[in-house]
Amino acid sequence: MKFKKVLATTMAATMVMASAMTVCAADQYPNLKIAKENVLVAGDVNLTNVAGDYSAESVRGVAVTTPFEDVKAALGLTANQRPTVVIYDAEKKASPEAIACLEGAEQDAGATEVASLYFELGAKEDGKWLSQVTDATVTVKVGLPKTADRTKTYSVIRIEENGVITMLNDLDTNDKTVTFEATTGVSVYGIVTDVTNAAAITPVVPVEVPAAELTEAAPVEAEEAEAVETPEVEATEVVSE
């Protein structure tokens, strides 16, 4: 089950700032991988299908397991464009607002963090980042830290740059790894355990738009008005997997 809710606009802005920091910080200690390269994840060989900088050190390896061609198609890329990722440890000094947001979500969920990552998914052409790609997700496998208790159940709290928080369950059954969906753009991912209140990440009450506001925004003829239903606009959403 995947639960999602929307953050305040101000927090979304801080996540956009984190995107610029991602590339700069990773350039200082690159661990570059090519597409379709074998990497170790929790001691096991896995194929990572997207090229990029895999500099996270708090976990035991990371692999993007979605097939290369599927990622390329999902991002809407042309022949000369290539999907690219940047992955490194989330640090408070790089973006204190984003980390504070993650810590707040973890506190709300009663969760204990074992690691946190910055993960940026985008694309390059001729070595330059594309300013826009189609929204998409890729499946990511992460090796749990050696200190992680393998008898426990792990989840992931994702905080996206557009201000959305999502609680993700582990998609695999391996007690050494956690597998989850990563989204386009830059996000912070907290790998957590001991979740006692997952419902804290669910939406609360949908917001209804008054009929008067709808009329002012888009007036209709009298005979058409009866056929128009007042839409319900939600500030948050729930997605089930």
PDB file of N, CA and C in Angstrom, residues 8-96:
ATOM      1  N   ALA A   8       3.332  21.732   2.130  1.00  0.00           N
ATOM      2  CA  ALA A   8       3.117  23.151   1.875  1.00  0.00           C
ATOM      3  C   ALA A   8       4.001  23.622   0.724  1.00  0.00           C
ATOM      4  N   THR A   9       3.581  24.692   0.070  1.00  0.00           N
ATOM      5  CA  THR A   9       4.323  25.218  -1.078  1.00  0.00           C
ATOM      6  C   THR A   9       5.736  25.616  -0.693  1.00  0.00           C
ATOM      7  N   THR A  10       5.926  26.153   0.495  1.00  0.00           N
ATOM      8  CA  THR A  10       7.261  26.588   0.902  1.00  0.00           C
ATOM      9  C   THR A  10       8.229  25.419   0.955  1.00  0.00           C
ATOM     10  N   MET A  11       7.782  24.261   1.392  1.00  0.00           N
ATOM     11  CA  MET A  11       8.667  23.106   1.434  1.00  0.00           C
ATOM     12  C   MET A  11       8.975  22.617   0.032  1.00  0.00           C
ATOM     13  N   ALA A  12       8.009  22.724  -0.867  1.00  0.00           N
ATOM     14  CA  ALA A  12       8.277  22.349  -2.252  1.00  0.00           C
ATOM     15  C   ALA A  12       9.400  23.207  -2.813  1.00  0.00           C
ATOM     16  N   ALA A  13       9.416  24.464  -2.459  1.00  0.00           N
ATOM     17  CA  ALA A  13      10.460  25.363  -2.957  1.00  0.00           C
ATOM     18  C   ALA A  13      11.824  24.951  -2.439  1.00  0.00           C
ATOM     19  N   THR A  14      11.904  24.515  -1.184  1.00  0.00           N
ATOM     20  CA  THR A  14      13.198  24.103  -0.643  1.00  0.00           C
ATOM     21  C   THR A  14      13.710  22.856  -1.341  1.00  0.00           C
ATOM     22  N   MET A  15      12.804  21.981  -1.785  1.00  0.00           N
ATOM     23  CA  MET A  15      13.237  20.782  -2.485  1.00  0.00           C
ATOM     24  C   MET A  15      13.785  21.131  -3.859  1.00  0.00           C
ATOM     25  N   VAL A  16      13.251  22.160  -4.483  1.00  0.00           N
ATOM     26  CA  VAL A  16      13.792  22.604  -5.759  1.00  0.00           C
ATOM     27  C   VAL A  16      15.224  23.077  -5.567  1.00  0.00           C
ATOM     28  N   MET A  17      15.485  23.761  -4.476  1.00  0.00           N
ATOM     29  CA  MET A  17      16.837  24.198  -4.167  1.00  0.00           C
ATOM     30  C   MET A  17      17.757  23.005  -3.993  1.00  0.00           C
ATOM     31  N   ALA A  18      17.238  21.940  -3.403  1.00  0.00           N
ATOM     32  CA  ALA A  18      18.058  20.746  -3.192  1.00  0.00           C
ATOM     33  C   ALA A  18      18.499  20.141  -4.500  1.00  0.00           C
ATOM     34  N   SER A  19      17.686  20.295  -5.558  1.00  0.00           N
ATOM     35  CA  SER A  19      18.039  19.732  -6.852  1.00  0.00           C
ATOM     36  C   SER A  19      19.349  20.299  -7.361  1.00  0.00           C
ATOM     37  N   ALA A  20      19.535  21.604  -7.208  1.00  0.00           N
ATOM     38  CA  ALA A  20      20.776  22.217  -7.665  1.00  0.00           C
ATOM     39  C   ALA A  20      21.954  21.738  -6.841  1.00  0.00           C
ATOM     40  N   MET A  21      21.731  21.494  -5.569  1.00  0.00           N
ATOM     41  CA  MET A  21      22.799  21.036  -4.696  1.00  0.00           C
ATOM     42  C   MET A  21      23.213  19.613  -5.009  1.00  0.00           C
ATOM     43  N   THR A  22      22.275  18.828  -5.509  1.00  0.00           N
ATOM     44  CA  THR A  22      22.562  17.427  -5.770  1.00  0.00           C
ATOM     45  C   THR A  22      23.755  17.258  -6.687  1.00  0.00           C
ATOM     46  N   VAL A  23      23.717  17.897  -7.841  1.00  0.00           N
ATOM     47  CA  VAL A  23      24.780  17.737  -8.818  1.00  0.00           C
ATOM     48  C   VAL A  23      26.093  18.279  -8.283  1.00  0.00           C
ATOM     49  N   CYS A  24      26.056  19.428  -7.622  1.00  0.00           N
ATOM     50  CA  CYS A  24      27.284  20.039  -7.120  1.00  0.00           C
ATOM     51  C   CYS A  24      27.957  19.147  -6.091  1.00  0.00           C
ATOM     52  N   ALA A  25      27.174  18.617  -5.156  1.00  0.00           N
ATOM     53  CA  ALA A  25      27.753  17.802  -4.101  1.00  0.00           C
ATOM     54  C   ALA A  25      28.300  16.497  -4.659  1.00  0.00           C
ATOM     55  N   ALA A  26      27.560  15.891  -5.570  1.00  0.00           N
ATOM     56  CA  ALA A  26      27.996  14.607  -6.111  1.00  0.00           C
ATOM     57  C   ALA A  26      29.259  14.756  -6.949  1.00  0.00           C
ATOM     58  N   ASP A  27      29.442  15.901  -7.596  1.00  0.00           N
ATOM     59  CA  ASP A  27      30.634  16.113  -8.416  1.00  0.00           C
ATOM     60  C   ASP A  27      31.912  16.080  -7.588  1.00  0.00           C
ATOM     61  N   GLN A  28      31.793  16.284  -6.277  1.00  0.00           N
ATOM     62  CA  GLN A  28      32.961  16.310  -5.423  1.00  0.00           C
ATOM     63  C   GLN A  28      33.501  14.902  -5.144  1.00  0.00           C
ATOM     64  N   TYR A  29      32.652  13.909  -5.230  1.00  0.00           N
ATOM     65  CA  TYR A  29      33.101  12.541  -4.972  1.00  0.00           C
ATOM     66  C   TYR A  29      32.340  11.573  -5.875  1.00  0.00           C
ATOM     67  N   PRO A  30      32.589  11.645  -7.189  1.00  0.00           N
ATOM     68  CA  PRO A  30      31.812  10.822  -8.116  1.00  0.00           C
ATOM     69  C   PRO A  30      32.159   9.340  -8.052  1.00  0.00           C
ATOM     70  N   ASN A  31      31.135   8.520  -8.183  1.00  0.00           N
ATOM     71  CA  ASN A  31      31.295   7.068  -8.314  1.00  0.00           C
ATOM     72  C   ASN A  31      30.464   6.679  -9.527  1.00  0.00           C
ATOM     73  N   LEU A  32      31.023   6.923 -10.702  1.00  0.00           N
ATOM     74  CA  LEU A  32      30.251   6.827 -11.931  1.00  0.00           C
ATOM     75  C   LEU A  32      30.060   5.384 -12.380  1.00  0.00           C
ATOM     76  N   LYS A  33      28.845   5.094 -12.847  1.00  0.00           N
ATOM     77  CA  LYS A  33      28.508   3.792 -13.419  1.00  0.00           C
ATOM     78  C   LYS A  33      27.910   4.024 -14.803  1.00  0.00           C
ATOM     79  N   ILE A  34      28.176   3.103 -15.697  1.00  0.00           N
ATOM     80  CA  ILE A  34      27.553   3.175 -17.015  1.00  0.00           C
ATOM     81  C   ILE A  34      26.241   2.411 -16.989  1.00  0.00           C
ATOM     82  N   ALA A  35      25.422   2.593 -18.022  1.00  0.00           N
ATOM     83  CA  ALA A  35      24.159   1.854 -18.112  1.00  0.00           C
ATOM     84  C   ALA A  35      24.451   0.373 -18.291  1.00  0.00           C
ATOM     85  N   LYS A  36      23.638  -0.449 -17.647  1.00  0.00           N
ATOM     86  CA  LYS A  36      23.732  -1.904 -17.742  1.00  0.00           C
ATOM     87  C   LYS A  36      25.066  -2.414 -17.198  1.00  0.00           C
ATOM     88  N   GLU A  37      25.461  -1.869 -16.052  1.00  0.00           N
ATOM     89  CA  GLU A  37      26.696  -2.291 -15.382  1.00  0.00           C
ATOM     90  C   GLU A  37      26.355  -3.093 -14.135  1.00  0.00           C
ATOM     91  N   ASN A  38      27.141  -4.128 -13.854  1.00  0.00           N
ATOM     92  CA  ASN A  38      26.949  -4.918 -12.643  1.00  0.00           C
ATOM     93  C   ASN A  38      27.472  -4.155 -11.432  1.00  0.00           C
ATOM     94  N   VAL A  39      26.666  -4.127 -10.382  1.00  0.00           N
ATOM     95  CA  VAL A  39      27.059  -3.498  -9.122  1.00  0.00           C
ATOM     96  C   VAL A  39      26.710  -4.443  -7.979  1.00  0.00           C
ATOM     97  N   LEU A  40      27.346  -4.246  -6.844  1.00  0.00           N
ATOM     98  CA  LEU A  40      27.037  -5.037  -5.658  1.00  0.00           C
ATOM     99  C   LEU A  40      25.992  -4.321  -4.828  1.00  0.00           C
ATOM    100  N   VAL A  41      24.934  -5.038  -4.496  1.00  0.00           N
ATOM    101  CA  VAL A  41      23.903  -4.531  -3.595  1.00  0.00           C
ATOM    102  C   VAL A  41      23.771  -5.536  -2.459  1.00  0.00           C
ATOM    103  N   ALA A  42      24.179  -5.138  -1.260  1.00  0.00           N
ATOM    104  CA  ALA A  42      24.182  -6.033  -0.095  1.00  0.00           C
ATOM    105  C   ALA A  42      24.961  -7.313  -0.380  1.00  0.00           C
ATOM    106  N   GLY A  43      26.050  -7.169  -1.127  1.00  0.00           N
ATOM    107  CA  GLY A  43      26.921  -8.304  -1.398  1.00  0.00           C
ATOM    108  C   GLY A  43      26.544  -9.146  -2.589  1.00  0.00           C
ATOM    109  N   ASP A  44      25.404  -8.873  -3.208  1.00  0.00           N
ATOM    110  CA  ASP A  44      24.945  -9.644  -4.361  1.00  0.00           C
ATOM    111  C   ASP A  44      25.080  -8.818  -5.642  1.00  0.00           C
ATOM    112  N   VAL A  45      25.397  -9.487  -6.748  1.00  0.00           N
ATOM    113  CA  VAL A  45      25.551  -8.799  -8.032  1.00  0.00           C
ATOM    114  C   VAL A  45      24.181  -8.458  -8.602  1.00  0.00           C
ATOM    115  N   ASN A  46      24.011  -7.181  -8.953  1.00  0.00           N
ATOM    116  CA  ASN A  46      22.786  -6.711  -9.589  1.00  0.00           C
ATOM    117  C   ASN A  46      23.156  -5.859 -10.790  1.00  0.00           C
ATOM    118  N   LEU A  47      22.274  -5.835 -11.780  1.00  0.00           N
ATOM    119  CA  LEU A  47      22.476  -4.994 -12.955  1.00  0.00           C
ATOM    120  C   LEU A  47      21.792  -3.659 -12.724  1.00  0.00           C
ATOM    121  N   THR A  48      22.551  -2.565 -12.808  1.00  0.00           N
ATOM    122  CA  THR A  48      21.932  -1.245 -12.744  1.00  0.00           C
ATOM    123  C   THR A  48      21.830  -0.713 -14.161  1.00  0.00           C
ATOM    124  N   ASN A  49      20.641  -0.312 -14.558  1.00  0.00           N
ATOM    125  CA  ASN A  49      20.344  -0.027 -15.961  1.00  0.00           C
ATOM    126  C   ASN A  49      20.451   1.429 -16.363  1.00  0.00           C
ATOM    127  N   VAL A  50      20.714   2.316 -15.411  1.00  0.00           N
ATOM    128  CA  VAL A  50      20.798   3.745 -15.706  1.00  0.00           C
ATOM    129  C   VAL A  50      22.173   4.251 -15.292  1.00  0.00           C
ATOM    130  N   ALA A  51      22.829   4.966 -16.194  1.00  0.00           N
ATOM    131  CA  ALA A  51      24.143   5.530 -15.898  1.00  0.00           C
ATOM    132  C   ALA A  51      24.014   6.686 -14.916  1.00  0.00           C
ATOM    133  N   GLY A  52      25.095   6.945 -14.192  1.00  0.00           N
ATOM    134  CA  GLY A  52      25.081   8.086 -13.298  1.00  0.00           C
ATOM    135  C   GLY A  52      26.088   7.969 -12.185  1.00  0.00           C
ATOM    136  N   ASP A  53      25.885   8.797 -11.187  1.00  0.00           N
ATOM    137  CA  ASP A  53      26.779   8.881 -10.043  1.00  0.00           C
ATOM    138  C   ASP A  53      26.141   8.161  -8.854  1.00  0.00           C
ATOM    139  N   TYR A  54      26.732   7.036  -8.468  1.00  0.00           N
ATOM    140  CA  TYR A  54      26.219   6.221  -7.368  1.00  0.00           C
ATOM    141  C   TYR A  54      27.132   6.415  -6.151  1.00  0.00           C
ATOM    142  N   SER A  55      27.036   7.582  -5.529  1.00  0.00           N
ATOM    143  CA  SER A  55      27.988   7.951  -4.481  1.00  0.00           C
ATOM    144  C   SER A  55      27.478   7.727  -3.061  1.00  0.00           C
ATOM    145  N   ALA A  56      26.308   7.131  -2.886  1.00  0.00           N
ATOM    146  CA  ALA A  56      25.796   6.895  -1.538  1.00  0.00           C
ATOM    147  C   ALA A  56      26.694   5.903  -0.796  1.00  0.00           C
ATOM    148  N   GLU A  57      27.069   6.258   0.424  1.00  0.00           N
ATOM    149  CA  GLU A  57      27.945   5.416   1.229  1.00  0.00           C
ATOM    150  C   GLU A  57      27.270   4.863   2.481  1.00  0.00           C
ATOM    151  N   SER A  58      26.097   5.386   2.820  1.00  0.00           N
ATOM    152  CA  SER A  58      25.418   4.937   4.032  1.00  0.00           C
ATOM    153  C   SER A  58      24.686   3.617   3.837  1.00  0.00           C
ATOM    154  N   VAL A  59      24.541   3.198   2.563  1.00  0.00           N
ATOM    155  CA  VAL A  59      23.870   1.932   2.246  1.00  0.00           C
ATOM    156  C   VAL A  59      24.848   1.032   1.504  1.00  0.00           C
ATOM    157  N   ARG A  60      24.484  -0.239   1.369  1.00  0.00           N
ATOM    158  CA  ARG A  60      25.376  -1.212   0.739  1.00  0.00           C
ATOM    159  C   ARG A  60      25.021  -1.407  -0.735  1.00  0.00           C
ATOM    160  N   GLY A  61      25.175  -0.338  -1.497  1.00  0.00           N
ATOM    161  CA  GLY A  61      24.947  -0.407  -2.925  1.00  0.00           C
ATOM    162  C   GLY A  61      23.546  -0.020  -3.340  1.00  0.00           C
ATOM    163  N   VAL A  62      23.441   0.497  -4.590  1.00  0.00           N
ATOM    164  CA  VAL A  62      22.157   0.901  -5.167  1.00  0.00           C
ATOM    165  C   VAL A  62      22.130   0.457  -6.616  1.00  0.00           C
ATOM    166  N   ALA A  63      20.984  -0.058  -7.072  1.00  0.00           N
ATOM    167  CA  ALA A  63      20.820  -0.447  -8.477  1.00  0.00           C
ATOM    168  C   ALA A  63      19.451   0.001  -8.964  1.00  0.00           C
ATOM    169  N   VAL A  64      19.407   0.557 -10.164  1.00  0.00           N
ATOM    170  CA  VAL A  64      18.138   0.853 -10.826  1.00  0.00           C
ATOM    171  C   VAL A  64      17.785  -0.373 -11.657  1.00  0.00           C
ATOM    172  N   THR A  65      16.747  -1.092 -11.261  1.00  0.00           N
ATOM    173  CA  THR A  65      16.449  -2.387 -11.875  1.00  0.00           C
ATOM    174  C   THR A  65      15.477  -2.317 -13.040  1.00  0.00           C
ATOM    175  N   THR A  66      14.812  -1.186 -13.231  1.00  0.00           N
ATOM    176  CA  THR A  66      13.940  -1.042 -14.394  1.00  0.00           C
ATOM    177  C   THR A  66      14.781  -1.105 -15.668  1.00  0.00           C
ATOM    178  N   PRO A  67      14.374  -1.888 -16.666  1.00  0.00           N
ATOM    179  CA  PRO A  67      15.167  -1.997 -17.898  1.00  0.00           C
ATOM    180  C   PRO A  67      15.436  -0.647 -18.548  1.00  0.00           C
ATOM    181  N   PHE A  68      16.618  -0.510 -19.127  1.00  0.00           N
ATOM    182  CA  PHE A  68      17.072   0.750 -19.728  1.00  0.00           C
ATOM    183  C   PHE A  68      16.063   1.297 -20.732  1.00  0.00           C
ATOM    184  N   GLU A  69      15.620   0.470 -21.683  1.00  0.00           N
ATOM    185  CA  GLU A  69      14.705   0.947 -22.708  1.00  0.00           C
ATOM    186  C   GLU A  69      13.377   1.389 -22.118  1.00  0.00           C
ATOM    187  N   ASP A  70      12.934   0.730 -21.056  1.00  0.00           N
ATOM    188  CA  ASP A  70      11.687   1.132 -20.397  1.00  0.00           C
ATOM    189  C   ASP A  70      11.841   2.499 -19.741  1.00  0.00           C
ATOM    190  N   VAL A  71      13.004   2.731 -19.115  1.00  0.00           N
ATOM    191  CA  VAL A  71      13.250   4.041 -18.500  1.00  0.00           C
ATOM    192  C   VAL A  71      13.288   5.129 -19.560  1.00  0.00           C
ATOM    193  N   LYS A  72      13.987   4.870 -20.637  1.00  0.00           N
ATOM    194  CA  LYS A  72      14.109   5.844 -21.713  1.00  0.00           C
ATOM    195  C   LYS A  72      12.745   6.192 -22.300  1.00  0.00           C
ATOM    196  N   ALA A  73      11.923   5.177 -22.518  1.00  0.00           N
ATOM    197  CA  ALA A  73      10.582   5.422 -23.063  1.00  0.00           C
ATOM    198  C   ALA A  73       9.716   6.188 -22.072  1.00  0.00           C
ATOM    199  N   ALA A  74       9.801   5.819 -20.809  1.00  0.00           N
ATOM    200  CA  ALA A  74       8.983   6.480 -19.797  1.00  0.00           C
ATOM    201  C   ALA A  74       9.338   7.953 -19.649  1.00  0.00           C
ATOM    202  N   LEU A  75      10.618   8.297 -19.836  1.00  0.00           N
ATOM    203  CA  LEU A  75      11.049   9.685 -19.733  1.00  0.00           C
ATOM    204  C   LEU A  75      10.809  10.467 -21.020  1.00  0.00           C
ATOM    205  N   GLY A  76      10.372   9.773 -22.079  1.00  0.00           N
ATOM    206  CA  GLY A  76      10.090  10.436 -23.347  1.00  0.00           C
ATOM    207  C   GLY A  76      11.326  10.906 -24.069  1.00  0.00           C
ATOM    208  N   LEU A  77      12.401  10.113 -24.020  1.00  0.00           N
ATOM    209  CA  LEU A  77      13.682  10.540 -24.578  1.00  0.00           C
ATOM    210  C   LEU A  77      13.833  10.134 -26.041  1.00  0.00           C
ATOM    211  N   THR A  78      14.643  10.912 -26.758  1.00  0.00           N
ATOM    212  CA  THR A  78      14.957  10.613 -28.147  1.00  0.00           C
ATOM    213  C   THR A  78      16.222   9.763 -28.209  1.00  0.00           C
ATOM    214  N   ALA A  79      16.640   9.443 -29.430  1.00  0.00           N
ATOM    215  CA  ALA A  79      17.751   8.507 -29.618  1.00  0.00           C
ATOM    216  C   ALA A  79      19.039   8.963 -28.953  1.00  0.00           C
ATOM    217  N   ASN A  80      19.331  10.262 -28.980  1.00  0.00           N
ATOM    218  CA  ASN A  80      20.595  10.772 -28.455  1.00  0.00           C
ATOM    219  C   ASN A  80      20.532  11.181 -26.987  1.00  0.00           C
ATOM    220  N   GLN A  81      19.385  10.983 -26.368  1.00  0.00           N
ATOM    221  CA  GLN A  81      19.217  11.356 -24.961  1.00  0.00           C
ATOM    222  C   GLN A  81      19.291  10.108 -24.089  1.00  0.00           C
ATOM    223  N   ARG A  82      19.906  10.243 -22.913  1.00  0.00           N
ATOM    224  CA  ARG A  82      20.129   9.091 -22.039  1.00  0.00           C
ATOM    225  C   ARG A  82      19.645   9.385 -20.622  1.00  0.00           C
ATOM    226  N   PRO A  83      18.910   8.441 -20.017  1.00  0.00           N
ATOM    227  CA  PRO A  83      18.520   8.620 -18.613  1.00  0.00           C
ATOM    228  C   PRO A  83      19.751   8.647 -17.718  1.00  0.00           C
ATOM    229  N   THR A  84      19.684   9.441 -16.670  1.00  0.00           N
ATOM    230  CA  THR A  84      20.815   9.629 -15.772  1.00  0.00           C
ATOM    231  C   THR A  84      20.314   9.752 -14.338  1.00  0.00           C
ATOM    232  N   VAL A  85      21.091   9.202 -13.402  1.00  0.00           N
ATOM    233  CA  VAL A  85      20.747   9.348 -11.989  1.00  0.00           C
ATOM    234  C   VAL A  85      21.940   9.904 -11.223  1.00  0.00           C
ATOM    235  N   VAL A  86      21.635  10.556 -10.121  1.00  0.00           N
ATOM    236  CA  VAL A  86      22.638  10.987  -9.148  1.00  0.00           C
ATOM    237  C   VAL A  86      22.138  10.556  -7.781  1.00  0.00           C
ATOM    238  N   ILE A  87      22.952   9.796  -7.066  1.00  0.00           N
ATOM    239  CA  ILE A  87      22.534   9.239  -5.776  1.00  0.00           C
ATOM    240  C   ILE A  87      23.643   9.484  -4.758  1.00  0.00           C
ATOM    241  N   TYR A  88      23.305  10.133  -3.655  1.00  0.00           N
ATOM    242  CA  TYR A  88      24.286  10.277  -2.591  1.00  0.00           C
ATOM    243  C   TYR A  88      23.565  10.400  -1.260  1.00  0.00           C
ATOM    244  N   ASP A  89      24.333  10.347  -0.188  1.00  0.00           N
ATOM    245  CA  ASP A  89      23.743  10.389   1.144  1.00  0.00           C
ATOM    246  C   ASP A  89      23.120  11.753   1.412  1.00  0.00           C
ATOM    247  N   ALA A  90      21.916  11.763   1.942  1.00  0.00           N
ATOM    248  CA  ALA A  90      21.258  13.016   2.301  1.00  0.00           C
ATOM    249  C   ALA A  90      21.923  13.577   3.550  1.00  0.00           C
ATOM    250  N   GLU A  91      22.314  14.831   3.478  1.00  0.00           N
ATOM    251  CA  GLU A  91      23.015  15.468   4.589  1.00  0.00           C
ATOM    252  C   GLU A  91      22.344  16.780   4.953  1.00  0.00           C
ATOM    253  N   LYS A  92      22.247  17.014   6.239  1.00  0.00           N
ATOM    254  CA  LYS A  92      21.578  18.223   6.715  1.00  0.00           C
ATOM    255  C   LYS A  92      22.291  19.487   6.251  1.00  0.00           C
ATOM    256  N   LYS A  93      23.629  19.458   6.175  1.00  0.00           N
ATOM    257  CA  LYS A  93      24.363  20.660   5.789  1.00  0.00           C
ATOM    258  C   LYS A  93      24.099  21.048   4.329  1.00  0.00           C
ATOM    259  N   ALA A  94      23.744  20.061   3.486  1.00  0.00           N
ATOM    260  CA  ALA A  94      23.469  20.361   2.082  1.00  0.00           C
ATOM    261  C   ALA A  94      22.104  20.998   1.896  1.00  0.00           C
ATOM    262  N   SER A  95      21.111  20.531   2.640  1.00  0.00           N
ATOM    263  CA  SER A  95      19.759  21.076   2.523  1.00  0.00           C
ATOM    264  C   SER A  95      19.009  20.846   3.827  1.00  0.00           C
ATOM    265  N   PRO A  96      19.223  21.699   4.813  1.00  0.00           N
ATOM    266  CA  PRO A  96      18.613  21.486   6.129  1.00  0.00           C
ATOM    267  C   PRO A  96      17.099  21.468   6.108  1.00  0.00           C
TER     268      PRO A  96
END
